[in-house]
mmCIF file of C-alpha atoms and ligand atoms in Angstrom:
data_model
loop_
_atom_site.group_PDB
_atom_site.id
_atom_site.type_symbol
_atom_site.label_atom_id
_atom_site.label_comp_id
_atom_site.label_asym_id
_atom_site.label_seq_id
_atom_site.Cartn_x
_atom_site.Cartn_y
_atom_site.Cartn_z
ATOM 1 C CA MET A 21 96.253 93.386 82.452
ATOM 2 C CA ILE A 22 98.678 93.930 79.622
ATOM 3 C CA VAL A 23 102.430 93.462 79.557
ATOM 4 C CA VAL A 24 104.345 95.896 77.355
ATOM 5 C CA GLU A 25 108.031 96.018 76.511
ATOM 6 C CA ARG A 26 108.148 99.150 74.371
ATOM 7 C CA ILE A 27 108.446 102.701 75.700
ATOM 8 C CA THR A 28 106.035 103.971 73.037
ATOM 9 C CA ASP A 29 103.361 101.486 74.140
ATOM 10 C CA LEU A 30 103.633 102.484 77.793
ATOM 11 C CA ARG A 31 103.513 106.185 76.898
ATOM 12 C CA GLU A 32 100.431 105.637 74.748
ATOM 13 C CA GLN A 33 98.610 103.710 77.509
ATOM 14 C CA CYS A 34 99.247 106.510 80.008
ATOM 15 C CA GLU A 35 98.333 109.291 77.579
ATOM 16 C CA ALA A 36 95.118 107.521 76.582
ATOM 17 C CA ALA A 37 94.176 107.142 80.257
ATOM 18 C CA ARG A 38 94.723 110.832 80.986
ATOM 19 C CA ARG A 39 92.768 111.832 77.855
ATOM 20 C CA ALA A 40 89.861 109.894 79.393
ATOM 21 C CA ASP A 41 90.363 111.851 82.658
ATOM 22 C CA ALA A 42 91.758 108.773 84.389
ATOM 23 C CA THR A 43 94.519 109.110 86.964
ATOM 24 C CA VAL A 44 97.720 107.081 86.769
ATOM 25 C CA GLY A 45 99.465 105.344 89.683
ATOM 26 C CA LEU A 46 103.043 104.207 89.060
ATOM 27 C CA VAL A 47 105.032 101.555 90.973
ATOM 28 C CA PRO A 48 108.649 101.327 89.769
ATOM 29 C CA THR A 49 110.446 98.094 90.745
ATOM 30 C CA MET A 50 113.233 95.708 89.862
ATOM 31 C CA GLY A 51 110.856 92.740 90.145
ATOM 32 C CA PHE A 52 111.067 89.468 92.115
ATOM 33 C CA PHE A 53 107.978 90.590 93.945
ATOM 34 C CA HIS A 54 107.306 90.171 97.637
ATOM 35 C CA GLU A 55 104.702 91.705 99.937
ATOM 36 C CA GLY A 56 106.610 95.008 100.008
ATOM 37 C CA HIS A 57 106.160 95.462 96.264
ATOM 38 C CA ARG A 58 102.593 94.215 96.436
ATOM 39 C CA SER A 59 101.716 96.734 99.159
ATOM 40 C CA LEU A 60 102.745 99.526 96.767
ATOM 41 C CA MET A 61 100.564 98.064 94.005
ATOM 42 C CA ARG A 62 97.616 97.852 96.402
ATOM 43 C CA ALA A 63 98.109 101.474 97.487
ATOM 44 C CA ALA A 64 98.197 102.552 93.832
ATOM 45 C CA ARG A 65 95.158 100.382 93.004
ATOM 46 C CA ALA A 66 93.159 101.950 95.847
ATOM 47 C CA ASN A 67 93.784 105.474 94.556
ATOM 48 C CA HIS A 68 94.061 105.424 90.761
ATOM 49 C CA ASP A 69 92.242 104.403 87.620
ATOM 50 C CA LEU A 70 95.269 103.096 85.725
ATOM 51 C CA VAL A 71 97.958 101.263 87.707
ATOM 52 C CA VAL A 72 101.339 100.795 86.044
ATOM 53 C CA THR A 73 104.095 98.618 87.510
ATOM 54 C CA THR A 74 107.520 98.663 85.939
ATOM 55 C CA ILE A 75 109.970 95.786 86.210
ATOM 56 C CA PHE A 76 113.494 96.644 85.189
ATOM 57 C CA VAL A 77 116.778 95.555 86.751
ATOM 58 C CA ASN A 78 118.576 98.782 85.991
ATOM 59 C CA PRO A 79 122.269 98.157 85.214
ATOM 60 C CA LEU A 80 123.081 101.827 85.805
ATOM 61 C CA GLN A 81 122.433 101.577 89.548
ATOM 62 C CA PHE A 82 124.775 98.630 90.147
ATOM 63 C CA GLY A 83 128.482 99.141 90.798
ATOM 64 C CA PRO A 84 131.042 97.052 88.878
ATOM 65 C CA ASP A 85 131.477 94.563 91.751
ATOM 66 C CA GLU A 86 127.811 94.352 92.676
ATOM 67 C CA ASP A 87 125.136 91.710 92.096
ATOM 68 C CA LEU A 88 123.656 92.782 88.730
ATOM 69 C CA ALA A 89 124.215 89.395 87.056
ATOM 70 C CA GLY A 90 122.890 87.379 89.999
ATOM 71 C CA TYR A 91 120.021 89.691 90.946
ATOM 72 C CA PRO A 92 116.955 87.446 91.443
ATOM 73 C CA ARG A 93 114.445 87.542 88.605
ATOM 74 C CA ASP A 94 111.157 85.763 87.929
ATOM 75 C CA LEU A 95 109.102 87.634 85.359
ATOM 76 C CA PRO A 96 106.372 84.963 84.928
ATOM 77 C CA ALA A 97 105.702 84.894 88.713
ATOM 78 C CA ASP A 98 105.804 88.718 88.847
ATOM 79 C CA ILE A 99 103.212 88.942 86.083
ATOM 80 C CA VAL A 100 100.884 86.627 88.023
ATOM 81 C CA ALA A 101 101.403 88.653 91.236
ATOM 82 C CA ALA A 102 100.786 91.968 89.462
ATOM 83 C CA GLU A 103 97.604 90.644 87.907
ATOM 84 C CA THR A 104 96.425 89.400 91.323
ATOM 85 C CA GLU A 105 96.949 92.905 92.728
ATOM 86 C CA GLY A 106 94.851 94.435 89.966
ATOM 87 C CA VAL A 107 97.674 96.100 88.058
ATOM 88 C CA ASP A 108 96.587 97.282 84.582
ATOM 89 C CA VAL A 109 99.925 97.594 82.799
ATOM 90 C CA VAL A 110 103.245 95.871 83.481
ATOM 91 C CA PHE A 111 106.151 97.546 81.724
ATOM 92 C CA ALA A 112 109.072 95.107 81.417
ATOM 93 C CA PRO A 113 111.566 96.610 78.989
ATOM 94 C CA SER A 114 114.864 95.128 77.856
ATOM 95 C CA VAL A 115 118.129 96.913 78.604
ATOM 96 C CA PRO A 116 118.516 98.064 74.936
ATOM 97 C CA GLU A 117 114.954 99.423 75.045
ATOM 98 C CA MET A 118 115.840 101.634 78.027
ATOM 99 C CA TYR A 119 119.431 102.362 76.981
ATOM 100 C CA PRO A 120 119.775 102.049 73.184
ATOM 101 C CA GLU A 121 122.962 104.077 73.571
ATOM 102 C CA PRO A 122 125.225 104.281 76.622
ATOM 103 C CA ALA A 123 123.645 106.893 78.905
ATOM 104 C CA VAL A 124 125.770 110.021 78.631
ATOM 105 C CA THR A 125 122.941 112.050 80.153
ATOM 106 C CA THR A 126 122.420 111.257 83.822
ATOM 107 C CA VAL A 127 120.601 112.864 86.720
ATOM 108 C CA HIS A 128 122.600 113.678 89.834
ATOM 109 C CA VAL A 129 121.062 114.858 93.093
ATOM 110 C CA ALA A 130 123.887 116.542 94.973
ATOM 111 C CA GLY A 131 124.430 116.292 98.723
ATOM 112 C CA LEU A 132 121.579 113.940 99.596
ATOM 113 C CA THR A 133 123.384 111.122 97.787
ATOM 114 C CA ASP A 134 126.770 111.570 99.503
ATOM 115 C CA GLY A 135 126.224 109.746 102.782
ATOM 116 C CA LEU A 136 124.505 106.566 103.975
ATOM 117 C CA CYS A 137 124.240 104.175 100.990
ATOM 118 C CA GLY A 138 125.889 106.746 98.703
ATOM 119 C CA ALA A 139 129.169 106.490 100.634
ATOM 120 C CA ALA A 140 129.716 102.825 99.734
ATOM 121 C CA ARG A 141 127.813 102.974 96.432
ATOM 122 C CA PRO A 142 129.052 106.189 94.803
ATOM 123 C CA THR A 143 127.303 105.683 91.443
ATOM 124 C CA HIS A 144 124.153 104.018 92.753
ATOM 125 C CA PHE A 145 121.845 106.993 93.191
ATOM 126 C CA ASP A 146 122.756 108.534 89.831
ATOM 127 C CA GLY A 147 121.622 105.243 88.319
ATOM 128 C CA VAL A 148 118.394 105.340 90.302
ATOM 129 C CA THR A 149 117.541 108.973 89.559
ATOM 130 C CA THR A 150 118.407 108.576 85.888
ATOM 131 C CA VAL A 151 116.129 105.569 85.380
ATOM 132 C CA VAL A 152 113.350 107.037 87.529
ATOM 133 C CA ALA A 153 113.532 110.329 85.596
ATOM 134 C CA LYS A 154 113.171 108.313 82.384
ATOM 135 C CA LEU A 155 110.175 106.415 83.796
ATOM 136 C CA PHE A 156 108.553 109.667 84.976
ATOM 137 C CA SER A 157 109.133 111.133 81.523
ATOM 138 C CA ILE A 158 107.601 108.116 79.773
ATOM 139 C CA VAL A 159 104.599 107.775 82.109
ATOM 140 C CA GLY A 160 103.931 111.521 82.464
ATOM 141 C CA ALA A 161 101.662 113.047 85.104
ATOM 142 C CA CYS A 162 101.068 110.439 87.790
ATOM 143 C CA THR A 163 101.396 109.530 91.436
ATOM 144 C CA ALA A 164 104.444 107.360 92.113
ATOM 145 C CA TYR A 165 104.576 104.884 95.007
ATOM 146 C CA PHE A 166 107.911 104.157 96.677
ATOM 147 C CA GLY A 167 108.730 102.121 99.782
ATOM 148 C CA ARG A 168 110.104 103.769 102.907
ATOM 149 C CA LYS A 169 112.325 100.691 103.186
ATOM 150 C CA ASP A 170 114.687 102.463 100.753
ATOM 151 C CA PHE A 171 114.438 105.635 102.785
ATOM 152 C CA GLN A 172 117.309 107.540 101.206
ATOM 153 C CA GLN A 173 116.058 106.641 97.729
ATOM 154 C CA LEU A 174 112.649 108.098 98.588
ATOM 155 C CA VAL A 175 114.186 111.357 99.836
ATOM 156 C CA VAL A 176 116.479 111.601 96.789
ATOM 157 C CA VAL A 177 113.783 110.861 94.192
ATOM 158 C CA ARG A 178 111.334 113.221 95.893
ATOM 159 C CA ARG A 179 113.911 116.006 95.710
ATOM 160 C CA MET A 180 114.696 115.215 92.063
ATOM 161 C CA ALA A 181 110.999 115.398 91.120
ATOM 162 C CA ALA A 182 110.658 118.731 92.948
ATOM 163 C CA ASP A 183 113.842 120.278 91.518
ATOM 164 C CA LEU A 184 112.984 119.242 87.935
ATOM 165 C CA ASP A 185 109.271 120.186 88.235
ATOM 166 C CA LEU A 186 108.288 116.713 87.148
ATOM 167 C CA PRO A 187 104.487 116.296 87.203
ATOM 168 C CA VAL A 188 104.702 113.439 89.684
ATOM 169 C CA GLU A 189 103.317 113.281 93.175
ATOM 170 C CA MET A 190 105.445 111.068 95.404
ATOM 171 C CA VAL A 191 103.948 108.746 98.015
ATOM 172 C CA GLY A 192 106.133 106.940 100.565
ATOM 173 C CA CYS A 193 104.661 103.632 101.784
ATOM 174 C CA PRO A 194 105.403 101.712 105.021
ATOM 175 C CA VAL A 195 108.211 99.167 105.292
ATOM 176 C CA VAL A 196 106.750 95.669 105.034
ATOM 177 C CA ARG A 197 108.425 93.087 107.276
ATOM 178 C CA GLU A 198 108.478 89.339 107.681
ATOM 179 C CA PRO A 199 106.693 88.053 110.815
ATOM 180 C CA ASP A 200 110.031 88.078 112.697
ATOM 181 C CA GLY A 201 110.719 91.687 111.724
ATOM 182 C CA LEU A 202 113.212 91.230 108.869
ATOM 183 C CA ALA A 203 112.445 93.854 106.227
ATOM 184 C CA MET A 204 111.309 92.166 103.037
ATOM 185 C CA SER A 205 113.815 92.421 100.218
ATOM 186 C CA SER A 206 114.414 90.585 96.970
ATOM 187 C CA ARG A 207 117.984 90.136 98.243
ATOM 188 C CA ASN A 208 116.764 88.072 101.233
ATOM 189 C CA ALA A 209 116.770 85.214 98.686
ATOM 190 C CA TYR A 210 120.587 85.196 98.989
ATOM 191 C CA LEU A 211 120.502 84.355 102.715
ATOM 192 C CA SER A 212 121.317 80.883 104.086
ATOM 193 C CA THR A 213 119.385 79.710 107.149
ATOM 194 C CA GLU A 214 122.199 80.817 109.453
ATOM 195 C CA GLU A 215 122.509 84.197 107.721
ATOM 196 C CA ARG A 216 118.751 84.665 107.823
ATOM 197 C CA GLU A 217 118.836 84.207 111.620
ATOM 198 C CA ARG A 218 121.627 86.726 111.960
ATOM 199 C CA ALA A 219 119.825 89.204 109.673
ATOM 200 C CA ILE A 220 116.864 89.357 112.084
ATOM 201 C CA HIS A 221 119.109 91.290 114.447
ATOM 202 C CA ILE A 222 119.080 94.243 112.071
ATOM 203 C CA PHE A 223 115.502 94.639 113.238
ATOM 204 C CA THR A 224 116.239 93.901 116.893
ATOM 205 C CA SER A 225 119.042 96.473 116.929
ATOM 206 C CA LEU A 226 116.693 99.081 115.424
ATOM 207 C CA ARG A 227 114.246 98.143 118.161
ATOM 208 C CA ALA A 228 117.009 98.809 120.677
ATOM 209 C CA ALA A 229 117.436 102.282 119.137
ATOM 210 C CA ALA A 230 113.712 102.959 119.455
ATOM 211 C CA ALA A 231 113.742 101.718 123.052
ATOM 212 C CA ALA A 232 116.653 104.018 123.884
ATOM 213 C CA VAL A 233 114.883 107.053 122.397
ATOM 214 C CA GLY A 234 111.643 105.982 124.103
ATOM 215 C CA GLY A 235 113.581 105.883 127.363
ATOM 216 C CA GLY A 236 114.683 109.507 126.902
ATOM 217 C CA GLU A 237 118.006 109.197 125.065
ATOM 218 C CA ARG A 238 118.419 112.220 122.776
ATOM 219 C CA ASP A 239 122.085 111.939 121.827
ATOM 220 C CA PRO A 240 122.371 110.675 118.194
ATOM 221 C CA GLU A 241 125.853 109.269 118.794
ATOM 222 C CA ARG A 242 124.715 107.219 121.781
ATOM 223 C CA VAL A 243 121.743 105.836 119.827
ATOM 224 C CA ARG A 244 124.071 105.041 116.924
ATOM 225 C CA ALA A 245 126.464 103.214 119.259
ATOM 226 C CA ARG A 246 123.541 101.299 120.790
ATOM 227 C CA VAL A 247 122.611 99.918 117.337
ATOM 228 C CA GLU A 248 126.232 99.020 116.532
ATOM 229 C CA THR A 249 126.703 97.237 119.857
ATOM 230 C CA GLU A 250 123.422 95.361 119.617
ATOM 231 C CA GLY A 251 124.264 94.263 116.055
ATOM 232 C CA ALA A 252 127.826 93.243 116.971
ATOM 233 C CA ARG A 253 126.507 91.134 119.856
ATOM 234 C CA HIS A 254 124.752 89.032 117.215
ATOM 235 C CA GLY A 255 127.589 88.928 114.718
ATOM 236 C CA LEU A 256 126.356 91.778 112.496
ATOM 237 C CA ASP A 257 128.864 94.112 110.961
ATOM 238 C CA TYR A 258 127.247 97.411 109.997
ATOM 239 C CA GLU A 259 128.453 99.272 106.930
ATOM 240 C CA TYR A 260 126.807 102.317 108.464
ATOM 241 C CA VAL A 261 124.423 103.303 111.213
ATOM 242 C CA GLU A 262 123.112 106.846 110.842
ATOM 243 C CA VAL A 263 120.706 108.896 112.922
ATOM 244 C CA ARG A 264 119.442 111.715 110.712
ATOM 245 C CA ARG A 265 116.636 114.218 110.220
ATOM 246 C CA ALA A 266 114.044 112.311 108.190
ATOM 247 C CA SER A 267 113.034 115.156 105.856
ATOM 248 C CA ASP A 268 116.454 115.835 104.301
ATOM 249 C CA LEU A 269 118.822 113.368 105.998
ATOM 250 C CA GLY A 270 120.556 116.294 107.708
ATOM 251 C CA ALA A 271 122.836 115.723 110.704
ATOM 252 C CA LEU A 272 121.330 116.165 114.164
ATOM 253 C CA GLU A 273 122.829 117.584 117.324
ATOM 254 C CA SER A 274 119.974 116.265 119.358
ATOM 255 C CA ILE A 275 117.177 113.839 118.558
ATOM 256 C CA ASN A 276 113.987 115.800 117.977
ATOM 257 C CA GLY A 277 111.214 116.072 115.365
ATOM 258 C CA GLU A 278 111.038 113.388 112.673
ATOM 259 C CA VAL A 279 114.169 111.269 112.793
ATOM 260 C CA VAL A 280 115.334 108.214 110.848
ATOM 261 C CA VAL A 281 117.764 105.587 112.105
ATOM 262 C CA ALA A 282 119.071 103.988 108.916
ATOM 263 C CA VAL A 283 121.456 101.043 108.602
ATOM 264 C CA ALA A 284 123.174 98.854 106.040
ATOM 265 C CA SER A 285 124.820 95.520 106.695
ATOM 266 C CA THR A 286 126.128 92.819 104.412
ATOM 267 C CA VAL A 287 125.135 89.384 105.642
ATOM 268 C CA GLY A 288 126.759 86.641 103.589
ATOM 269 C CA THR A 289 126.486 88.064 100.066
ATOM 270 C CA ALA A 290 123.314 90.071 100.725
ATOM 271 C CA ARG A 291 123.693 93.789 101.325
ATOM 272 C CA LEU A 292 120.639 94.610 103.420
ATOM 273 C CA ILE A 293 119.267 98.012 104.400
ATOM 274 C CA ASP A 294 116.632 98.922 106.938
ATOM 275 C CA ASN A 295 115.418 101.846 108.994
ATOM 276 C CA VAL A 296 113.016 103.005 111.647
ATOM 277 C CA THR A 297 111.485 106.452 111.773
ATOM 278 C CA MET A 298 110.449 108.201 114.950
ATOM 279 C CA GLN A 299 108.503 111.341 115.641
ATOM 280 C CA ILE A 300 109.795 112.996 118.806
ATOM 281 C CA THR A 301 107.858 115.825 120.378
ATOM 282 C CA GLY A 302 109.242 116.635 123.810
ATOM 283 C CA ALA A 303 109.021 113.444 125.878
ATOM 284 C CA GLU A 304 106.587 111.862 123.430
ATOM 285 C CA VAL A 305 108.039 109.360 120.957
ATOM 286 C CA SER A 306 106.054 107.678 118.233
ATOM 287 C CA VAL A 307 107.923 104.886 116.450
ATOM 288 C CA ASP A 308 107.192 103.650 112.927
ATOM 289 C CA PHE A 309 108.577 100.246 112.007
ATOM 290 C CA GLY A 310 106.040 99.846 109.183
ATOM 291 C CA VAL A 311 103.980 96.689 108.847
ATOM 292 C CA ILE A 312 104.921 93.314 110.320
ATOM 293 C CA THR A 313 103.150 90.600 108.347
ATOM 294 C CA VAL A 314 101.439 87.732 110.125
ATOM 295 C CA ALA A 315 102.926 84.240 109.759
ATOM 296 C CA GLU A 316 100.914 81.952 107.508
ATOM 297 C CA GLN A 317 99.134 79.239 109.512
ATOM 298 C CA GLU A 318 100.699 75.852 108.938
ATOM 299 C CA SER A 319 98.281 73.422 107.393
ATOM 300 C CA THR A 320 97.051 70.859 109.921
ATOM 301 C CA SER A 321 95.284 68.631 107.435
HETATM 302 P P1 AMP B 4 113.086 97.162 94.337
HETATM 303 O O1 AMP B 4 112.416 96.180 93.432
HETATM 304 O O2 AMP B 4 113.860 96.535 95.433
HETATM 305 O O3 AMP B 4 113.840 98.224 93.586
HETATM 306 O O4 AMP B 4 111.918 97.934 95.081
HETATM 307 C C1 AMP B 4 110.887 98.554 94.369
HETATM 308 C C2 AMP B 4 110.073 99.395 95.308
HETATM 309 O O5 AMP B 4 109.558 98.568 96.338
HETATM 310 C C3 AMP B 4 110.882 100.494 95.998
HETATM 311 O O6 AMP B 4 110.096 101.668 96.097
HETATM 312 C C4 AMP B 4 111.159 99.911 97.340
HETATM 313 O O7 AMP B 4 111.353 100.870 98.357
HETATM 314 C C5 AMP B 4 109.893 99.132 97.583
HETATM 315 N N1 AMP B 4 110.142 98.092 98.577
HETATM 316 C C6 AMP B 4 111.078 97.120 98.545
HETATM 317 N N2 AMP B 4 111.044 96.391 99.674
HETATM 318 C C7 AMP B 4 110.056 96.913 100.438
HETATM 319 C C8 AMP B 4 109.529 96.604 101.725
HETATM 320 N N3 AMP B 4 109.994 95.605 102.457
HETATM 321 N N4 AMP B 4 108.509 97.363 102.191
HETATM 322 C C9 AMP B 4 108.025 98.386 101.456
HETATM 323 N N5 AMP B 4 108.472 98.728 100.238
HETATM 324 C C10 AMP B 4 109.482 98.006 99.739
#
């Protein structure tokens, strides 16, 4: 595995691979790896000749009062993890490497970025699409792996790639969860023990939503209220709870087809997001919470 910091070096690695008829799998991240990130690397490793992981805490996607300065970082540990997952190239640029000048050119995906996380973070998705467009431009033709944990981000980036005819195939990978159901996130590092226990109820309230739909509820507002109530019962204050069409985050009159229940809640200082997707065909409901990891056995020796 090699670690590169220069755009020209990453571009050359990817171009050389394609010249040799190798395929490129790309995993963009902000680092501080957990199993969620590693699952994307494994998916890319299983399907491509050259696997590239990028680690860049992108200032453009943080608002002025957000956690850019305190965002958890551990590049040495990330390099070890990437190597363990069989990554070929880690791209870890500096901020001046990515933005030698203030970015006056940005990418904006209209509409899809207005609601959900976009409502409270009005500049966030422009930051994401701008940096991802740069990464797609540097890497070139590839398959990019994104987590369904950041469901709106996946929908937004997929639309950007389609609208701009970028030569990138997008793959959405399952949400990876802790054994108790909490979605893995680098920001979970901010949680105290008490906050961590409260945060679990993000998952249990999504489970309540799935149970309601499984029991025949088809009214989005009632499912939304169910999540709010379940969260509130455990001291969770939701920034939003939305029940939307999964393909384009459109509003629903009735729950049918592929639907996402997406939430955000700030617990302590950690703004956490999560979702569950469901496929509803008549009375049949198939629920996708992603992957719940198994607790490590405690050593008995
Ligand atoms: P981040 O470093 O948080 O920007 O995340 C980098 C990529 O990892 C994004 O595509 C995320 O959606 C994905 N990711 C983060 N957490 C998880 C998770 N728990 N399960 C699956 N993918 C995740």
